[in-house]
PDB file of C-alpha atoms in Angstrom:
ATOM      1  CA  MET A 109      58.697 -52.744   6.939  1.00  0.00           C
ATOM      2  CA  ARG A 110      56.510 -51.401   4.168  1.00  0.00           C
ATOM      3  CA  HIS A 111      57.963 -47.989   3.624  1.00  0.00           C
ATOM      4  CA  HIS A 112      61.494 -49.114   3.192  1.00  0.00           C
ATOM      5  CA  THR A 113      60.814 -52.248   1.210  1.00  0.00           C
ATOM      6  CA  THR A 114      59.408 -50.820  -2.003  1.00  0.00           C
ATOM      7  CA  SER A 115      62.410 -48.776  -3.002  1.00  0.00           C
ATOM      8  CA  ALA A 116      64.770 -51.208  -1.353  1.00  0.00           C
ATOM      9  CA  LEU A 117      64.301 -54.351  -3.410  1.00  0.00           C
ATOM     10  CA  THR A 118      64.558 -52.555  -6.715  1.00  0.00           C
ATOM     11  CA  LEU A 119      67.545 -50.593  -5.524  1.00  0.00           C
ATOM     12  CA  THR A 120      69.180 -53.877  -4.676  1.00  0.00           C
ATOM     13  CA  ALA A 121      68.381 -55.371  -8.065  1.00  0.00           C
ATOM     14  CA  LEU A 122      69.805 -52.409  -9.905  1.00  0.00           C
ATOM     15  CA  ALA A 123      72.792 -52.423  -7.615  1.00  0.00           C
ATOM     16  CA  ALA A 124      73.394 -56.014  -8.597  1.00  0.00           C
ATOM     17  CA  LEU A 125      73.530 -55.263 -12.322  1.00  0.00           C
ATOM     18  CA  ALA A 126      73.514 -51.710 -13.539  1.00  0.00           C
ATOM     19  CA  LEU A 127      74.405 -50.055 -10.240  1.00  0.00           C
ATOM     20  CA  THR A 128      71.466 -47.626 -10.326  1.00  0.00           C
ATOM     21  CA  ALA A 129      68.056 -47.470  -8.438  1.00  0.00           C
ATOM     22  CA  CYS A 130      64.243 -48.373  -8.102  1.00  0.00           C
ATOM     23  CA  SER A 131      61.107 -50.256  -6.407  1.00  0.00           C
ATOM     24  CA  PRO A 132      58.710 -53.309  -5.039  1.00  0.00           C
ATOM     25  CA  GLY A 133      55.520 -54.693  -2.992  1.00  0.00           C
ATOM     26  CA  SER A 134      51.494 -55.325  -2.342  1.00  0.00           C
ATOM     27  CA  SER A 135      49.017 -57.911  -1.229  1.00  0.00           C
ATOM     28  CA  GLY A 136      47.153 -60.538  -3.171  1.00  0.00           C
ATOM     29  CA  THR A 137      47.753 -64.008  -4.525  1.00  0.00           C
ATOM     30  CA  SER A 138      51.280 -64.499  -5.724  1.00  0.00           C
ATOM     31  CA  PRO A 139      51.450 -65.347  -9.435  1.00  0.00           C
ATOM     32  CA  THR A 140      54.404 -67.633  -8.927  1.00  0.00           C
ATOM     33  CA  ALA A 141      53.960 -71.087  -7.480  1.00  0.00           C
ATOM     34  CA  THR A 142      54.463 -71.623  -3.766  1.00  0.00           C
ATOM     35  CA  SER A 143      54.560 -74.992  -2.058  1.00  0.00           C
ATOM     36  CA  ALA A 144      53.176 -73.725   1.246  1.00  0.00           C
ATOM     37  CA  PRO A 145      50.793 -70.979   2.327  1.00  0.00           C
ATOM     38  CA  ARG A 146      52.344 -67.809   3.666  1.00  0.00           C
ATOM     39  CA  GLY A 147      53.418 -68.012   7.251  1.00  0.00           C
ATOM     40  CA  GLY A 148      54.455 -71.656   7.291  1.00  0.00           C
ATOM     41  CA  SER A 149      56.521 -73.296  10.008  1.00  0.00           C
ATOM     42  CA  ASP A 150      60.158 -72.412  10.625  1.00  0.00           C
ATOM     43  CA  ALA A 151      62.061 -75.359   9.220  1.00  0.00           C
ATOM     44  CA  VAL A 152      65.516 -73.881   9.741  1.00  0.00           C
ATOM     45  CA  GLY A 153      65.353 -73.332  13.477  1.00  0.00           C
ATOM     46  CA  ALA A 154      62.841 -71.292  15.455  1.00  0.00           C
ATOM     47  CA  THR A 155      65.193 -68.433  16.332  1.00  0.00           C
ATOM     48  CA  PRO A 156      66.158 -66.043  13.518  1.00  0.00           C
ATOM     49  CA  LEU A 157      69.816 -66.179  12.591  1.00  0.00           C
ATOM     50  CA  SER A 158      71.983 -63.158  13.354  1.00  0.00           C
ATOM     51  CA  SER A 159      73.510 -61.032  10.613  1.00  0.00           C
ATOM     52  CA  ALA A 160      76.918 -62.431  11.540  1.00  0.00           C
ATOM     53  CA  ALA A 161      75.666 -65.994  11.153  1.00  0.00           C
ATOM     54  CA  LEU A 162      74.039 -65.165   7.822  1.00  0.00           C
ATOM     55  CA  SER A 163      77.236 -63.605   6.483  1.00  0.00           C
ATOM     56  CA  LYS A 164      79.011 -66.935   6.925  1.00  0.00           C
ATOM     57  CA  ARG A 165      76.425 -68.570   4.672  1.00  0.00           C
ATOM     58  CA  LEU A 166      76.845 -66.205   1.733  1.00  0.00           C
ATOM     59  CA  LEU A 167      78.364 -67.457  -1.498  1.00  0.00           C
ATOM     60  CA  THR A 168      82.071 -66.780  -2.051  1.00  0.00           C
ATOM     61  CA  GLU A 169      84.272 -66.671  -5.156  1.00  0.00           C
ATOM     62  CA  ARG A 170      85.213 -70.246  -4.338  1.00  0.00           C
ATOM     63  CA  ASP A 171      81.579 -71.320  -4.508  1.00  0.00           C
ATOM     64  CA  LEU A 172      80.942 -69.515  -7.790  1.00  0.00           C
ATOM     65  CA  GLY A 173      84.052 -70.674  -9.617  1.00  0.00           C
ATOM     66  CA  LYS A 174      86.945 -69.110 -11.465  1.00  0.00           C
ATOM     67  CA  GLY A 175      86.582 -65.581 -12.801  1.00  0.00           C
ATOM     68  CA  TYR A 176      84.238 -64.091 -10.200  1.00  0.00           C
ATOM     69  CA  VAL A 177      85.380 -60.983  -8.338  1.00  0.00           C
ATOM     70  CA  PRO A 178      83.608 -59.452  -5.294  1.00  0.00           C
ATOM     71  CA  MET A 179      82.158 -56.004  -5.908  1.00  0.00           C
ATOM     72  CA  PRO A 180      82.754 -53.279  -3.313  1.00  0.00           C
ATOM     73  CA  GLU A 181      79.766 -52.372  -1.182  1.00  0.00           C
ATOM     74  CA  ARG A 182      77.853 -49.467  -2.655  1.00  0.00           C
ATOM     75  CA  THR A 183      77.496 -46.178  -0.869  1.00  0.00           C
ATOM     76  CA  GLN A 184      73.967 -45.883   0.461  1.00  0.00           C
ATOM     77  CA  HIS A 185      71.788 -43.324  -1.280  1.00  0.00           C
ATOM     78  CA  ASN A 186      68.847 -41.598   0.372  1.00  0.00           C
ATOM     79  CA  ASP A 187      67.330 -39.797  -2.627  1.00  0.00           C
ATOM     80  CA  ASP A 188      63.571 -39.391  -2.628  1.00  0.00           C
ATOM     81  CA  VAL A 189      61.931 -42.023  -4.799  1.00  0.00           C
ATOM     82  CA  THR A 190      58.665 -41.493  -6.653  1.00  0.00           C
ATOM     83  CA  VAL A 191      56.792 -44.311  -8.356  1.00  0.00           C
ATOM     84  CA  ILE A 192      54.639 -43.241 -11.303  1.00  0.00           C
ATOM     85  CA  GLY A 193      52.005 -45.528 -12.797  1.00  0.00           C
ATOM     86  CA  CYS A 194      51.864 -48.148 -10.047  1.00  0.00           C
ATOM     87  CA  PRO A 195      49.769 -47.232  -6.986  1.00  0.00           C
ATOM     88  CA  ALA A 196      50.528 -50.582  -5.310  1.00  0.00           C
ATOM     89  CA  LEU A 197      54.274 -49.887  -5.320  1.00  0.00           C
ATOM     90  CA  ASP A 198      53.883 -46.265  -4.350  1.00  0.00           C
ATOM     91  CA  LYS A 199      51.658 -47.242  -1.414  1.00  0.00           C
ATOM     92  CA  LEU A 200      54.324 -49.609  -0.110  1.00  0.00           C
ATOM     93  CA  GLY A 201      56.917 -46.890   0.159  1.00  0.00           C
ATOM     94  CA  GLY A 202      58.035 -45.331  -3.076  1.00  0.00           C
ATOM     95  CA  ASP A 203      58.416 -42.007  -1.294  1.00  0.00           C
ATOM     96  CA  ALA A 204      61.873 -42.626   0.116  1.00  0.00           C
ATOM     97  CA  ALA A 205      64.848 -44.799  -0.697  1.00  0.00           C
ATOM     98  CA  THR A 206      66.216 -45.169   2.788  1.00  0.00           C
ATOM     99  CA  GLY A 207      68.179 -48.322   2.169  1.00  0.00           C
ATOM    100  CA  GLN A 208      69.311 -50.888  -0.367  1.00  0.00           C
ATOM    101  CA  SER A 209      67.907 -54.031   1.188  1.00  0.00           C
ATOM    102  CA  LEU A 210      64.712 -55.342   2.731  1.00  0.00           C
ATOM    103  CA  ASP A 211      63.748 -53.886   6.073  1.00  0.00           C
ATOM    104  CA  PHE A 212      64.624 -56.921   8.202  1.00  0.00           C
ATOM    105  CA  PRO A 213      67.292 -56.360  10.854  1.00  0.00           C
ATOM    106  CA  ASN A 214      69.021 -59.722  10.383  1.00  0.00           C
ATOM    107  CA  LYS A 215      70.597 -59.663   6.939  1.00  0.00           C
ATOM    108  CA  ALA A 216      73.762 -60.116   4.900  1.00  0.00           C
ATOM    109  CA  LYS A 217      74.582 -59.510   1.249  1.00  0.00           C
ATOM    110  CA  VAL A 218      77.323 -59.808  -1.316  1.00  0.00           C
ATOM    111  CA  ALA A 219      77.753 -59.004  -5.015  1.00  0.00           C
ATOM    112  CA  PHE A 220      80.087 -60.345  -7.691  1.00  0.00           C
ATOM    113  CA  THR A 221      81.047 -59.528 -11.240  1.00  0.00           C
ATOM    114  CA  TYR A 222      82.357 -62.047 -13.739  1.00  0.00           C
ATOM    115  CA  SER A 223      85.653 -60.805 -15.153  1.00  0.00           C
ATOM    116  CA  GLY A 224      85.635 -60.069 -18.857  1.00  0.00           C
ATOM    117  CA  SER A 225      81.934 -59.197 -19.091  1.00  0.00           C
ATOM    118  CA  SER A 226      80.307 -55.991 -17.885  1.00  0.00           C
ATOM    119  CA  ASN A 227      76.870 -57.634 -18.040  1.00  0.00           C
ATOM    120  CA  SER A 228      77.706 -60.649 -15.879  1.00  0.00           C
ATOM    121  CA  GLU A 229      76.933 -59.582 -12.353  1.00  0.00           C
ATOM    122  CA  VAL A 230      75.089 -61.376  -9.588  1.00  0.00           C
ATOM    123  CA  SER A 231      74.202 -60.489  -6.009  1.00  0.00           C
ATOM    124  CA  GLU A 232      72.927 -62.507  -3.079  1.00  0.00           C
ATOM    125  CA  GLU A 233      70.982 -61.357  -0.041  1.00  0.00           C
ATOM    126  CA  LEU A 234      70.106 -63.400   3.024  1.00  0.00           C
ATOM    127  CA  TYR A 235      67.436 -62.470   5.566  1.00  0.00           C
ATOM    128  CA  SER A 236      66.236 -64.221   8.693  1.00  0.00           C
ATOM    129  CA  ASN A 237      63.070 -63.665  10.697  1.00  0.00           C
ATOM    130  CA  THR A 238      59.964 -65.659  11.512  1.00  0.00           C
ATOM    131  CA  ALA A 239      58.568 -67.576   8.563  1.00  0.00           C
ATOM    132  CA  ARG A 240      55.369 -65.542   8.633  1.00  0.00           C
ATOM    133  CA  LYS A 241      57.093 -62.154   8.572  1.00  0.00           C
ATOM    134  CA  LEU A 242      59.430 -63.198   5.773  1.00  0.00           C
ATOM    135  CA  SER A 243      56.589 -64.686   3.771  1.00  0.00           C
ATOM    136  CA  ASP A 244      54.310 -61.686   4.139  1.00  0.00           C
ATOM    137  CA  GLY A 245      57.045 -59.134   3.462  1.00  0.00           C
ATOM    138  CA  VAL A 246      58.569 -60.711   0.379  1.00  0.00           C
ATOM    139  CA  GLY A 247      55.173 -61.807  -0.944  1.00  0.00           C
ATOM    140  CA  ARG A 248      53.816 -58.254  -0.835  1.00  0.00           C
ATOM    141  CA  ILE A 249      56.718 -56.989  -2.892  1.00  0.00           C
ATOM    142  CA  PHE A 250      56.502 -59.566  -5.653  1.00  0.00           C
ATOM    143  CA  ASP A 251      52.705 -59.330  -5.775  1.00  0.00           C
ATOM    144  CA  ALA A 252      52.842 -55.569  -6.244  1.00  0.00           C
ATOM    145  CA  MET A 253      55.446 -55.809  -8.953  1.00  0.00           C
ATOM    146  CA  ALA A 254      53.306 -58.359 -10.775  1.00  0.00           C
ATOM    147  CA  SER A 255      50.329 -55.990 -10.580  1.00  0.00           C
ATOM    148  CA  CYS A 256      52.190 -53.283 -12.528  1.00  0.00           C
ATOM    149  CA  PRO A 257      53.856 -54.577 -15.699  1.00  0.00           C
ATOM    150  CA  LYS A 258      55.005 -51.054 -16.618  1.00  0.00           C
ATOM    151  CA  TYR A 259      55.753 -48.004 -14.494  1.00  0.00           C
ATOM    152  CA  GLN A 260      58.381 -45.350 -13.951  1.00  0.00           C
ATOM    153  CA  VAL A 261      60.614 -44.613 -10.995  1.00  0.00           C
ATOM    154  CA  ILE A 262      62.168 -41.236 -10.305  1.00  0.00           C
ATOM    155  CA  SER A 263      65.161 -41.411  -7.970  1.00  0.00           C
ATOM    156  CA  GLY A 264      66.768 -38.056  -7.354  1.00  0.00           C
ATOM    157  CA  SER A 265      67.343 -36.642 -10.853  1.00  0.00           C
ATOM    158  CA  THR A 266      67.224 -40.058 -12.540  1.00  0.00           C
ATOM    159  CA  ALA A 267      64.116 -41.344 -14.331  1.00  0.00           C
ATOM    160  CA  VAL A 268      63.959 -45.094 -14.941  1.00  0.00           C
ATOM    161  CA  ASP A 269      61.331 -46.805 -17.101  1.00  0.00           C
ATOM    162  CA  MET A 270      60.461 -50.164 -15.570  1.00  0.00           C
ATOM    163  CA  THR A 271      58.955 -53.329 -16.999  1.00  0.00           C
ATOM    164  CA  SER A 272      58.139 -56.222 -14.657  1.00  0.00           C
ATOM    165  CA  GLU A 273      57.328 -59.739 -15.837  1.00  0.00           C
ATOM    166  CA  THR A 274      56.562 -62.733 -13.629  1.00  0.00           C
ATOM    167  CA  ALA A 275      58.989 -65.615 -14.154  1.00  0.00           C
ATOM    168  CA  THR A 276      58.709 -69.283 -13.246  1.00  0.00           C
ATOM    169  CA  ALA A 277      60.410 -69.926  -9.934  1.00  0.00           C
ATOM    170  CA  PRO A 278      62.243 -73.233  -9.392  1.00  0.00           C
ATOM    171  CA  ASP A 279      60.706 -75.790  -7.047  1.00  0.00           C
ATOM    172  CA  LEU A 280      62.917 -74.997  -4.068  1.00  0.00           C
ATOM    173  CA  GLY A 281      62.307 -74.269  -0.401  1.00  0.00           C
ATOM    174  CA  ASP A 282      58.920 -73.656   1.217  1.00  0.00           C
ATOM    175  CA  GLU A 283      57.965 -70.665  -0.937  1.00  0.00           C
ATOM    176  CA  ARG A 284      59.465 -69.012  -3.952  1.00  0.00           C
ATOM    177  CA  TRP A 285      58.957 -65.936  -6.135  1.00  0.00           C
ATOM    178  CA  SER A 286      60.621 -64.746  -9.324  1.00  0.00           C
ATOM    179  CA  HIS A 287      60.394 -61.969 -11.875  1.00  0.00           C
ATOM    180  CA  LEU A 288      62.301 -60.288 -14.680  1.00  0.00           C
ATOM    181  CA  LEU A 289      62.836 -56.536 -14.366  1.00  0.00           C
ATOM    182  CA  THR A 290      63.834 -54.391 -17.313  1.00  0.00           C
ATOM    183  CA  TYR A 291      65.392 -51.011 -16.532  1.00  0.00           C
ATOM    184  CA  ALA A 292      65.623 -48.386 -19.265  1.00  0.00           C
ATOM    185  CA  ALA A 293      67.384 -45.095 -18.594  1.00  0.00           C
ATOM    186  CA  GLY A 294      69.782 -42.828 -20.449  1.00  0.00           C
ATOM    187  CA  GLY A 295      69.531 -44.883 -23.609  1.00  0.00           C
ATOM    188  CA  GLN A 296      70.603 -48.051 -21.823  1.00  0.00           C
ATOM    189  CA  ARG A 297      68.506 -51.132 -21.131  1.00  0.00           C
ATOM    190  CA  THR A 298      69.264 -53.728 -18.472  1.00  0.00           C
ATOM    191  CA  VAL A 299      67.405 -56.955 -17.725  1.00  0.00           C
ATOM    192  CA  VAL A 300      67.640 -58.275 -14.172  1.00  0.00           C
ATOM    193  CA  LYS A 301      66.246 -61.535 -12.887  1.00  0.00           C
ATOM    194  CA  GLN A 302      65.339 -61.645  -9.229  1.00  0.00           C
ATOM    195  CA  THR A 303      64.396 -64.871  -7.487  1.00  0.00           C
ATOM    196  CA  ALA A 304      63.566 -65.251  -3.804  1.00  0.00           C
ATOM    197  CA  VAL A 305      63.242 -68.541  -1.937  1.00  0.00           C
ATOM    198  CA  ARG A 306      62.067 -68.932   1.644  1.00  0.00           C
ATOM    199  CA  ALA A 307      63.293 -71.977   3.540  1.00  0.00           C
ATOM    200  CA  GLY A 308      61.936 -71.868   7.069  1.00  0.00           C
ATOM    201  CA  ASN A 309      63.180 -68.693   8.721  1.00  0.00           C
ATOM    202  CA  ILE A 310      65.644 -67.776   5.964  1.00  0.00           C
ATOM    203  CA  VAL A 311      65.009 -65.975   2.686  1.00  0.00           C
ATOM    204  CA  VAL A 312      67.578 -66.140  -0.106  1.00  0.00           C
ATOM    205  CA  ILE A 313      67.341 -63.545  -2.868  1.00  0.00           C
ATOM    206  CA  VAL A 314      69.599 -63.868  -5.906  1.00  0.00           C
ATOM    207  CA  SER A 315      69.535 -61.010  -8.434  1.00  0.00           C
ATOM    208  CA  GLY A 316      71.424 -60.232 -11.593  1.00  0.00           C
ATOM    209  CA  SER A 317      72.050 -61.589 -15.045  1.00  0.00           C
ATOM    210  CA  PRO A 318      69.237 -64.141 -15.666  1.00  0.00           C
ATOM    211  CA  ALA A 319      71.631 -66.933 -16.637  1.00  0.00           C
ATOM    212  CA  LEU A 320      73.775 -66.405 -13.531  1.00  0.00           C
ATOM    213  CA  VAL A 321      70.760 -66.319 -11.216  1.00  0.00           C
ATOM    214  CA  ASP A 322      69.590 -69.651 -12.615  1.00  0.00           C
ATOM    215  CA  ALA A 323      73.096 -71.110 -12.340  1.00  0.00           C
ATOM    216  CA  HIS A 324      73.780 -70.122  -8.731  1.00  0.00           C
ATOM    217  CA  LEU A 325      70.415 -70.065  -6.945  1.00  0.00           C
ATOM    218  CA  ASP A 326      70.486 -73.704  -5.904  1.00  0.00           C
ATOM    219  CA  LYS A 327      73.970 -73.534  -4.397  1.00  0.00           C
ATOM    220  CA  ALA A 328      73.084 -70.256  -2.636  1.00  0.00           C
ATOM    221  CA  LEU A 329      70.072 -71.899  -1.018  1.00  0.00           C
ATOM    222  CA  ASN A 330      72.002 -75.023  -0.050  1.00  0.00           C
ATOM    223  CA  LYS A 331      74.716 -72.999   1.622  1.00  0.00           C
ATOM    224  CA  ALA A 332      72.204 -70.735   3.370  1.00  0.00           C
ATOM    225  CA  ARG A 333      70.435 -73.756   4.852  1.00  0.00           C
ATOM    226  CA  ALA A 334      73.645 -75.415   6.021  1.00  0.00           C
ATOM    227  CA  GLN A 335      73.745 -76.045   9.754  1.00  0.00           C
ATOM    228  CA  GLY A 336      76.674 -74.932  11.841  1.00  0.00           C
TER     229      GLY A 336
END
């Protein structure tokens, strides 16, 4: 999972807001609070959910409220990615952006924009695997990002200056991680909040405008955990 994950999570975050590209991941103690050690028990069933099952648990416009419009799925880019100034991220796979999501086979994602505001975008990703694999994989990414408050990512011909800041994660699920990412490129600056919550064998990641992430994380987790 390591090689694909570094470029993947940042690519997803940028896709959620600015529709551009970047990085994630390492080992160590997570700076955000977790309510259980990594590799806890699977509270949401022992068998990982299929991608089809996960897709039914994604948020919809109806869940978000009036004014939200689904964004079309982005074309996958495979540009080489180089991380400068953060060995932990580069070690985890900054050499190639081979995808736009974490390297777990069972996954589903969706993105929305709020009509009338170009800066009001939010995306949700769902992953399912064993609790230990989810915990280790997501934990490595957020730990590595926390270890490098400033770095640069080169994706194809695009250079992006990155700033990563650990944020307080809400007391949800079995484990949780959160950070604020600032992307600066071409004279533009975008702030993305990314919060991940593991509940048993499901991980929910909500990325986008900080206010929208805070507003919709709880309902995303509740729907993801719904049985049936």
